[in-house]
PDB file of C-alpha atoms in Angstrom:
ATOM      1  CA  UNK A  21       0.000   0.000   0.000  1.00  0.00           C
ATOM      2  CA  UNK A  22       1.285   3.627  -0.797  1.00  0.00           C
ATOM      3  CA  UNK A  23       1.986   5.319   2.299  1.00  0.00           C
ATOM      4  CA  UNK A  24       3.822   8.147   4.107  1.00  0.00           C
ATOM      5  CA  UNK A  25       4.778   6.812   7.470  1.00  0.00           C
ATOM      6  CA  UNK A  26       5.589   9.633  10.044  1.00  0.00           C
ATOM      7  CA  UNK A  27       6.543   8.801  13.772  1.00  0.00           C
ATOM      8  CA  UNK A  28       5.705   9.200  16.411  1.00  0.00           C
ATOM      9  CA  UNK A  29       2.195  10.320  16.476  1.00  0.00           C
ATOM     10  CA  UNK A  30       2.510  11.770  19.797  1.00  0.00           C
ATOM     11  CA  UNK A  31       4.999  12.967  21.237  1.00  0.00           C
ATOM     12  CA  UNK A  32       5.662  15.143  24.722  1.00  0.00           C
ATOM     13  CA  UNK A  33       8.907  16.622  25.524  1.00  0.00           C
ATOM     14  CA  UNK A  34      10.841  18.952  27.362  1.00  0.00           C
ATOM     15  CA  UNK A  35      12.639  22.139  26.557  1.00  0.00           C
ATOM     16  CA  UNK A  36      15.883  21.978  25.025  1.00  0.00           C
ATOM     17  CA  UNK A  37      15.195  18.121  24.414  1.00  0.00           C
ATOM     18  CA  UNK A  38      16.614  17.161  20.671  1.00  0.00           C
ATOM     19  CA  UNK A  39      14.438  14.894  19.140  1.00  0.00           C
ATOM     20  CA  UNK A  40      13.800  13.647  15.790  1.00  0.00           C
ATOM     21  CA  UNK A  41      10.458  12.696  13.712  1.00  0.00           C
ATOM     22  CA  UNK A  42      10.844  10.039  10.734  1.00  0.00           C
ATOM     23  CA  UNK A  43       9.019  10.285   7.583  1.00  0.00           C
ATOM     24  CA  UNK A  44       9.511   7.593   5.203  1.00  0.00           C
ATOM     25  CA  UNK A  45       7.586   7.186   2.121  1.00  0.00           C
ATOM     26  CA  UNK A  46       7.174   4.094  -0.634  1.00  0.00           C
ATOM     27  CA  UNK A  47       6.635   5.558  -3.581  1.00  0.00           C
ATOM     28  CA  UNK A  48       9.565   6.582  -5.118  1.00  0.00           C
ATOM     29  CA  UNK A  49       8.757   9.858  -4.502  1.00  0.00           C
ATOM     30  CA  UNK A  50      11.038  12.870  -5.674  1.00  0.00           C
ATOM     31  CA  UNK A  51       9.900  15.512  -3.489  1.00  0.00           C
ATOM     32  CA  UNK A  52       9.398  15.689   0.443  1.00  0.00           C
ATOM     33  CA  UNK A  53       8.210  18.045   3.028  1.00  0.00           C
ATOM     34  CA  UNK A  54       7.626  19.005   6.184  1.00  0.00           C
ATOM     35  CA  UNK A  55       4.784  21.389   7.234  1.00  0.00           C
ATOM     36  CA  UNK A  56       3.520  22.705  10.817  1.00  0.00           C
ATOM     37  CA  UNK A  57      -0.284  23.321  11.157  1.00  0.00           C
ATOM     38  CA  UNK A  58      -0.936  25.602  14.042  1.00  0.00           C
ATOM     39  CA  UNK A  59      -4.631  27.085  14.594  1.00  0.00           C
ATOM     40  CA  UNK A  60      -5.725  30.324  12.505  1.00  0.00           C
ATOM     41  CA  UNK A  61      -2.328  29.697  10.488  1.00  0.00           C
ATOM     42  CA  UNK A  62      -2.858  26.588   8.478  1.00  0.00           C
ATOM     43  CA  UNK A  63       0.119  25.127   7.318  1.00  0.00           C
ATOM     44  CA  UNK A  64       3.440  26.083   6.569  1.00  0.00           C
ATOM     45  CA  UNK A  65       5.826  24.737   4.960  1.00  0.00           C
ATOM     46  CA  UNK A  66       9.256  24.268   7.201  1.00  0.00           C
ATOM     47  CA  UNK A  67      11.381  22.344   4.629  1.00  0.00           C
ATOM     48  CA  UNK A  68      11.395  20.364   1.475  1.00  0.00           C
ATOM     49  CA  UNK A  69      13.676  18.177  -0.898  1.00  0.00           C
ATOM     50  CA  UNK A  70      13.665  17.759  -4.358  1.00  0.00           C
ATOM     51  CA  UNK A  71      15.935  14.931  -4.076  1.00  0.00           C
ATOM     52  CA  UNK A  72      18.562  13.178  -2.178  1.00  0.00           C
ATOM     53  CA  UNK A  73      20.869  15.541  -0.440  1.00  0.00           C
ATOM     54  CA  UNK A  74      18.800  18.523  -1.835  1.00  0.00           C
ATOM     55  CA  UNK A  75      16.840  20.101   0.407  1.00  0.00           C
ATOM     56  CA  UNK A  76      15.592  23.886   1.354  1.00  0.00           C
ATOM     57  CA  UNK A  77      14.028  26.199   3.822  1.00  0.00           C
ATOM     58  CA  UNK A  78      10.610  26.680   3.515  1.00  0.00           C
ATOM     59  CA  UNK A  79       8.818  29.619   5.318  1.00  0.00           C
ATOM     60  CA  UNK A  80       9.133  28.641   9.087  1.00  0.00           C
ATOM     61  CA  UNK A  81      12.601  26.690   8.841  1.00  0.00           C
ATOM     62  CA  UNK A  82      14.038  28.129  12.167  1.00  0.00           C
ATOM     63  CA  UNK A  83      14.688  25.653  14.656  1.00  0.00           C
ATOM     64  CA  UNK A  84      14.392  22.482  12.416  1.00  0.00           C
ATOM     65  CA  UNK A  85      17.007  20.579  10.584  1.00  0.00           C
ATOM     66  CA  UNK A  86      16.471  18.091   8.381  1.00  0.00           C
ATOM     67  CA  UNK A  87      18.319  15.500   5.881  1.00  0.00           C
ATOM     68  CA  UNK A  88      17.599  13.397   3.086  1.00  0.00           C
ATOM     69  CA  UNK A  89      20.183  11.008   2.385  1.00  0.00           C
ATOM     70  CA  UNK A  90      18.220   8.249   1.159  1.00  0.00           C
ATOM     71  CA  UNK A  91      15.007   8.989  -1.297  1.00  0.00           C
ATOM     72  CA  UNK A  92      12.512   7.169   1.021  1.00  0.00           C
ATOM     73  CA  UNK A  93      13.316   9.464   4.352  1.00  0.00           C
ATOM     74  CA  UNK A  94      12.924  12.681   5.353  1.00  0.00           C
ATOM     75  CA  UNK A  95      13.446  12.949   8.899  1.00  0.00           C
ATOM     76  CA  UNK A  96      12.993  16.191  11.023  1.00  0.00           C
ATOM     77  CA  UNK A  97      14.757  17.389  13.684  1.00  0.00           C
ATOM     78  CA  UNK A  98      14.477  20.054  16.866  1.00  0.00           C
ATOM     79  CA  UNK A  99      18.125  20.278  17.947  1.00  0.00           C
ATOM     80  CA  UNK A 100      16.552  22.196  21.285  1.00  0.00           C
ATOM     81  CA  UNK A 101      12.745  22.425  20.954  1.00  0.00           C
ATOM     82  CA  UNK A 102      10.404  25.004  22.894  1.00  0.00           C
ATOM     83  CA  UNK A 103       7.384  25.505  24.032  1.00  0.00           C
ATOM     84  CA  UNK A 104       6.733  27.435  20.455  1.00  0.00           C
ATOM     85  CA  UNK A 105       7.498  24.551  18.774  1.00  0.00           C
ATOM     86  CA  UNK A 106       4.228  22.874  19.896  1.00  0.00           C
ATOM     87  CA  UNK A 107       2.420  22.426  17.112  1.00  0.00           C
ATOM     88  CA  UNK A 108       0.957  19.470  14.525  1.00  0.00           C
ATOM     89  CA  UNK A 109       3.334  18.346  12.251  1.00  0.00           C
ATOM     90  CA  UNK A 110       2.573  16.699   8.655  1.00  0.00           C
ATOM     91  CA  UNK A 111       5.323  15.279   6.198  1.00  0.00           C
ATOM     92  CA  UNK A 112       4.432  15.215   2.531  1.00  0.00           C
ATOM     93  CA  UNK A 113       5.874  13.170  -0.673  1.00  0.00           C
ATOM     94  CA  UNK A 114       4.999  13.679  -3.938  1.00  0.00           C
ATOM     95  CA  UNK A 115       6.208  12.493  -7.094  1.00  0.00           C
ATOM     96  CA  UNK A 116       7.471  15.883  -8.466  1.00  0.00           C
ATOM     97  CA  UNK A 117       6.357  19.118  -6.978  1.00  0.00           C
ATOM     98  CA  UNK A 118       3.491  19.576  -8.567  1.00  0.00           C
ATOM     99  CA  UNK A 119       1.589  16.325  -8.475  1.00  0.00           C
ATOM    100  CA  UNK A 120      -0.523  15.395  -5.874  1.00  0.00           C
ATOM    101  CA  UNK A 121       1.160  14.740  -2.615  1.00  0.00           C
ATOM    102  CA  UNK A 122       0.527  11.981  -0.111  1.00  0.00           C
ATOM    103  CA  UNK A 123       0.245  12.905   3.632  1.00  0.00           C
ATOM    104  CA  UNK A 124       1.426  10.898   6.691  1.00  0.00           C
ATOM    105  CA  UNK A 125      -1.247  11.080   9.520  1.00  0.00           C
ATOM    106  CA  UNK A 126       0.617  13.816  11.428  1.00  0.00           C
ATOM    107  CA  UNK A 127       2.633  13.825  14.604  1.00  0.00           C
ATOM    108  CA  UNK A 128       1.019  16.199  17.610  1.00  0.00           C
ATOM    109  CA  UNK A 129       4.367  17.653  19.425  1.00  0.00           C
ATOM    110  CA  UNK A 130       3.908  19.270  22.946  1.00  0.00           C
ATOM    111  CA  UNK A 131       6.743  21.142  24.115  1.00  0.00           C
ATOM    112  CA  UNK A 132       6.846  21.691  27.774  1.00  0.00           C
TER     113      UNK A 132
ATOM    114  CA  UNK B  29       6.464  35.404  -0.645  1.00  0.00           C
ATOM    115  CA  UNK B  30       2.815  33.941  -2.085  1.00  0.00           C
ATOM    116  CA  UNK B  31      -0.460  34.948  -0.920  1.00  0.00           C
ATOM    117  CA  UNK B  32      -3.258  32.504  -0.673  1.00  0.00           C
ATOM    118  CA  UNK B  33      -6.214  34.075   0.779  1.00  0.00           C
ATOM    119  CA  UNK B  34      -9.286  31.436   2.057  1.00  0.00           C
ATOM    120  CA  UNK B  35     -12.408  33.640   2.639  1.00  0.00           C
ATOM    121  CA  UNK B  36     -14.324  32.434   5.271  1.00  0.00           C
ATOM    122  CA  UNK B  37     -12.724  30.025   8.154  1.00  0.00           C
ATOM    123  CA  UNK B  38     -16.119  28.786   8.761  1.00  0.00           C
ATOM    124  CA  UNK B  39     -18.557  28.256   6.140  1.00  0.00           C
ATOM    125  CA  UNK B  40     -21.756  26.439   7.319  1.00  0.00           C
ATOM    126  CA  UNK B  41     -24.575  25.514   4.498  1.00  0.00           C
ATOM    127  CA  UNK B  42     -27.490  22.808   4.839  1.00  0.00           C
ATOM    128  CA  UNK B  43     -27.524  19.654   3.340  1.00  0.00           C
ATOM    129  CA  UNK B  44     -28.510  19.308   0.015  1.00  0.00           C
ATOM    130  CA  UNK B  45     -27.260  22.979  -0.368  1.00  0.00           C
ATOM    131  CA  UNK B  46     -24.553  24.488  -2.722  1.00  0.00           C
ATOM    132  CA  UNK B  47     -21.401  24.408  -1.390  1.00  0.00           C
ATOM    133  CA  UNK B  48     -18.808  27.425  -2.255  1.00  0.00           C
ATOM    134  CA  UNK B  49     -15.401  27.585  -0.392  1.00  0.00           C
ATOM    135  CA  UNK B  50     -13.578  30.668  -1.823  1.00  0.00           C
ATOM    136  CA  UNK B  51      -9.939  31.363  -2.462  1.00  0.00           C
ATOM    137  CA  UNK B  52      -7.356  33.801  -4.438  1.00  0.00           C
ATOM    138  CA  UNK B  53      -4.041  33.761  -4.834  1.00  0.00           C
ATOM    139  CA  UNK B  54      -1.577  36.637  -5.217  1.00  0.00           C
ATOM    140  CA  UNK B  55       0.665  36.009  -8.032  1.00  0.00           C
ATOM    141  CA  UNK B  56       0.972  37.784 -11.822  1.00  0.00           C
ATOM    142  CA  UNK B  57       1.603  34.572 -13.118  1.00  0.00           C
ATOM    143  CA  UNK B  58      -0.625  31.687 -12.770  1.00  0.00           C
ATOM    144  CA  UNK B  59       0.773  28.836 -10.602  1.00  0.00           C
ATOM    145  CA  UNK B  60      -0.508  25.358  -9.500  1.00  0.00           C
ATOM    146  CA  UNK B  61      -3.586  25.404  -7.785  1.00  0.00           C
ATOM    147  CA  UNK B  62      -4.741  22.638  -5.493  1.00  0.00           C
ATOM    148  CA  UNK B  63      -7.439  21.608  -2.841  1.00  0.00           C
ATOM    149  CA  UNK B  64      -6.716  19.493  -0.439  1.00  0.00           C
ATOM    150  CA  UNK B  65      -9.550  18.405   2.337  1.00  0.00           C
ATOM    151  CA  UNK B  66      -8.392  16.670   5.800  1.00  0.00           C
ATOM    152  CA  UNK B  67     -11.009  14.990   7.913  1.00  0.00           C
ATOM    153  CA  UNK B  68     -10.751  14.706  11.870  1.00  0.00           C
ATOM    154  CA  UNK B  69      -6.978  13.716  13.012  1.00  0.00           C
ATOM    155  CA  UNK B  70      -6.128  12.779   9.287  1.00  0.00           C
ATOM    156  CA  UNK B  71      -3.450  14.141   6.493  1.00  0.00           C
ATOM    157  CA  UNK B  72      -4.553  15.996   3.862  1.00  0.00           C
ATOM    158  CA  UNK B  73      -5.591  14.282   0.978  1.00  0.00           C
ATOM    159  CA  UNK B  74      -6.228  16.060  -2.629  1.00  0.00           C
ATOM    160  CA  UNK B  75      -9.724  16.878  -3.915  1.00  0.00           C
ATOM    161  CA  UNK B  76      -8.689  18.147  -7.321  1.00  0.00           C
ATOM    162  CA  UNK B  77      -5.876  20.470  -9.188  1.00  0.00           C
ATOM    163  CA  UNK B  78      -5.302  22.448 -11.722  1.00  0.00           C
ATOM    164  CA  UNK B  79      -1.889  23.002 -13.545  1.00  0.00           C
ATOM    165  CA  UNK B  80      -2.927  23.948 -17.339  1.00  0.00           C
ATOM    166  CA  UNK B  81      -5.850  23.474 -20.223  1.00  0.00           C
ATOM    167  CA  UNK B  82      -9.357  23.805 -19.112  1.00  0.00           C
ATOM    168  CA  UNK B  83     -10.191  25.851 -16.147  1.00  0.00           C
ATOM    169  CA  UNK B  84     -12.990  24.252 -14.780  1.00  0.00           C
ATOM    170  CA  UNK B  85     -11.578  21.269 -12.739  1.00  0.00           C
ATOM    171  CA  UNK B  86     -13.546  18.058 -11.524  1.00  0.00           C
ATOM    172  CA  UNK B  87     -11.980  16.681  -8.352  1.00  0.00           C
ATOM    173  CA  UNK B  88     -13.386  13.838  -6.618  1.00  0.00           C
ATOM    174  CA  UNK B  89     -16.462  13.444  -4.372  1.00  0.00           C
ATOM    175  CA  UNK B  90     -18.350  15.706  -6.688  1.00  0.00           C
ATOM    176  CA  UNK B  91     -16.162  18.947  -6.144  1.00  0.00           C
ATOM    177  CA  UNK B  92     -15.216  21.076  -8.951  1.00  0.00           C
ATOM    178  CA  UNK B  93     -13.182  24.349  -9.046  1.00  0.00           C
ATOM    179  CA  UNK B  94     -12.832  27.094 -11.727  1.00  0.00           C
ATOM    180  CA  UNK B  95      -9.571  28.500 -12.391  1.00  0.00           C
ATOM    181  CA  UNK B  96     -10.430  32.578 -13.132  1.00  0.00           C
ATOM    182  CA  UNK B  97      -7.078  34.556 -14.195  1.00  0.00           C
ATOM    183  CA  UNK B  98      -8.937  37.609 -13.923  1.00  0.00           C
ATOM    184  CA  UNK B  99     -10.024  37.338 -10.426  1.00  0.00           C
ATOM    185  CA  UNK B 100      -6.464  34.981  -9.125  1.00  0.00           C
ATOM    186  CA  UNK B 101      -9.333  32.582  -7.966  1.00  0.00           C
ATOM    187  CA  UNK B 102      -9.470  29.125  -7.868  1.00  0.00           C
ATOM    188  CA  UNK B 103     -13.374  29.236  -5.690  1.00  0.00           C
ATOM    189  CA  UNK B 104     -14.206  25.352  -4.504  1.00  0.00           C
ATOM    190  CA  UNK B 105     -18.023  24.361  -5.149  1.00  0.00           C
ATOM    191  CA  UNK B 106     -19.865  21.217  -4.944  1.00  0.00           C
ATOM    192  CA  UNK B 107     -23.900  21.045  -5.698  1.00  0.00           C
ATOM    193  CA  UNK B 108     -25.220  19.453  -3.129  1.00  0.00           C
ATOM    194  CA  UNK B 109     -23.798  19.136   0.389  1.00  0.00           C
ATOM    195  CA  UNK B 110     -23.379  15.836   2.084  1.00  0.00           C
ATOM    196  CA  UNK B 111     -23.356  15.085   5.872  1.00  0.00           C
ATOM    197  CA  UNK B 112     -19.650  13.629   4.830  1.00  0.00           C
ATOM    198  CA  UNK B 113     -18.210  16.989   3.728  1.00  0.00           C
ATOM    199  CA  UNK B 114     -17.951  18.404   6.922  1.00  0.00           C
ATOM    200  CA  UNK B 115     -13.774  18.481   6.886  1.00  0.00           C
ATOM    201  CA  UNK B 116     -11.515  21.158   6.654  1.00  0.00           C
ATOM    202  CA  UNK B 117     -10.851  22.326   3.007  1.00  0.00           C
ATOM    203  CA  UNK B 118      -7.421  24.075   2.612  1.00  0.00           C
ATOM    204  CA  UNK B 119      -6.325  25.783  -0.990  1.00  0.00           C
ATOM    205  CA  UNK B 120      -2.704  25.419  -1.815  1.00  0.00           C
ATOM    206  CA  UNK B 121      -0.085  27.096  -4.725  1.00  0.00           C
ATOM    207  CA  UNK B 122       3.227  26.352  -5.841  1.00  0.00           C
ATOM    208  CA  UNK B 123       5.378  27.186  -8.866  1.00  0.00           C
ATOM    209  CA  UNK B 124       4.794  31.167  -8.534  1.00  0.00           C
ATOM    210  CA  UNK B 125       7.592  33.073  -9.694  1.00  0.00           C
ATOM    211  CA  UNK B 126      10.367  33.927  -6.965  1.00  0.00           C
ATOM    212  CA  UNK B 127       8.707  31.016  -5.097  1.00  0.00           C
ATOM    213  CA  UNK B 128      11.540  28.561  -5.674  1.00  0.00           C
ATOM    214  CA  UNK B 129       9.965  25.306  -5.186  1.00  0.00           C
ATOM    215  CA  UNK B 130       7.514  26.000  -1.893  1.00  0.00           C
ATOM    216  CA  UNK B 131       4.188  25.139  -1.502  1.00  0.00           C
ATOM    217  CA  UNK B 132       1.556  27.221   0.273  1.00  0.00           C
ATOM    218  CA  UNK B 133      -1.366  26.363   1.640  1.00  0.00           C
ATOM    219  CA  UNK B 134      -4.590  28.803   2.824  1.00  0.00           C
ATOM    220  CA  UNK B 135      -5.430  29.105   6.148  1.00  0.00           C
ATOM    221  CA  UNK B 136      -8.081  26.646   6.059  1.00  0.00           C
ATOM    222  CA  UNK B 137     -12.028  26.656   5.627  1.00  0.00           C
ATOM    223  CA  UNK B 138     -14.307  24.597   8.247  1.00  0.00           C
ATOM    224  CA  UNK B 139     -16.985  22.900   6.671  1.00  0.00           C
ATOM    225  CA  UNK B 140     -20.159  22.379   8.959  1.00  0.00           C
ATOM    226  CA  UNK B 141     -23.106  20.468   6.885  1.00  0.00           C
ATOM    227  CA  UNK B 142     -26.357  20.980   8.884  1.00  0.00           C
ATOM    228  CA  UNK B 143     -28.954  18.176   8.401  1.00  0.00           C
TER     229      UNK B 143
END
């Protein structure tokens, strides 16, 4: 089945934690992101790769990181979250950028 | 930076009833144009798109958008509501000029269906 597996789907931390959320997709897809949905805001776009070992800042990248060394993955990472990092996050694939893209069920991160 | 304006975070209409979820975008040039409607504690998944030709789009579920240059709209509509279209409808662009390869979505449109 094609899928975009995120994990965890929940997720509580603490301040100044570093964590890391996996994305991995089974398509073959080209293109990945990563989006936060906050209330009021919808979502925004933090990062995205065209390809292996391509990637680039989307509108909110501050405090992320993320890699893409193998097509299938996209992980994202809060070196040292807080609290304004609480937030839902999605992570998209799509074949090229603009075809439809597949979304993984989300990942609800509470910073504390 | 692209605009994508969603008129309306709550739109409520009666079953049976047209439904018309509005959005414009801000660029010159025309760039993709999606939908994409996410259900309770789901992803997103895509109602319909347009990218070139004709500028009336079918999507699925009985949705259809028209793409209007003159107005940078790309307004959602559907005939006839259905209890199951209660979601959250969000309008999305990408390829504007000076946009580099981002994607931006609208800030969202709550669908209530009253029986």
């Amino acid at each position: 089945e094609a899928q975009v597996t995120q994990n965890p789907r929940y997720l509580i931390t603490v301040t100044g934690k570093k964590l890391t959320v996996t994305c991995s997709q089974n398509m073959n897809h080209e293109y990945m992101s990563w989006y936060r949905q906050d209330p009021g805001l919808g979502l925004r776009q933090i990062y995205y790769s065209m390809n292996v070992e391509v990637t680039d800042k989307g509108d909110v990248p501050e405090g992320y990181k993320v890699s893409r060394k193998e097509k299938r993955n996209f992980p994202l990472i809060l070196e040292s979250p807080s609290p304004n990092q609480t937030s839902l996050y999605f992570c998209a694939s799509s074949l090229f950028q603009n075809t439809e893209a597949f979304f993984g069920q989300g990942t609800r991160l509470t910073v504390v | 930076a692209q605009s994508v304006t969603q008129l309306g975070s709550h739109v409520s209409v009666s079953e049976g009833a047209l439904v018309l979820l509005r959005c414009n975008y801000s660029s010159s040039v025309p760039p993709y144009l999606f939908w994409y409607v996410q259900y309770p504690n789901q992803g997103l998944q895509l109602l319909l798109k347009y990218t070139t030709g004709a500028t009336l789009v079918k999507g699925i579920n009985g949705f259809e958008a028209e793409f209007k240059k003159s107005e940078t709209s790309f307004h959602l509509t559907k005939p006839s509501a259905h209890m199951s279209d209660a979601a959250e409808y969000f309008c999305a662009v990408s390829g504007a000029p000076n946009t580099g390869n981002q994607f931006y979505f609208g800030t969202g449109t709550s669908l209530t269906v009253i029986p």
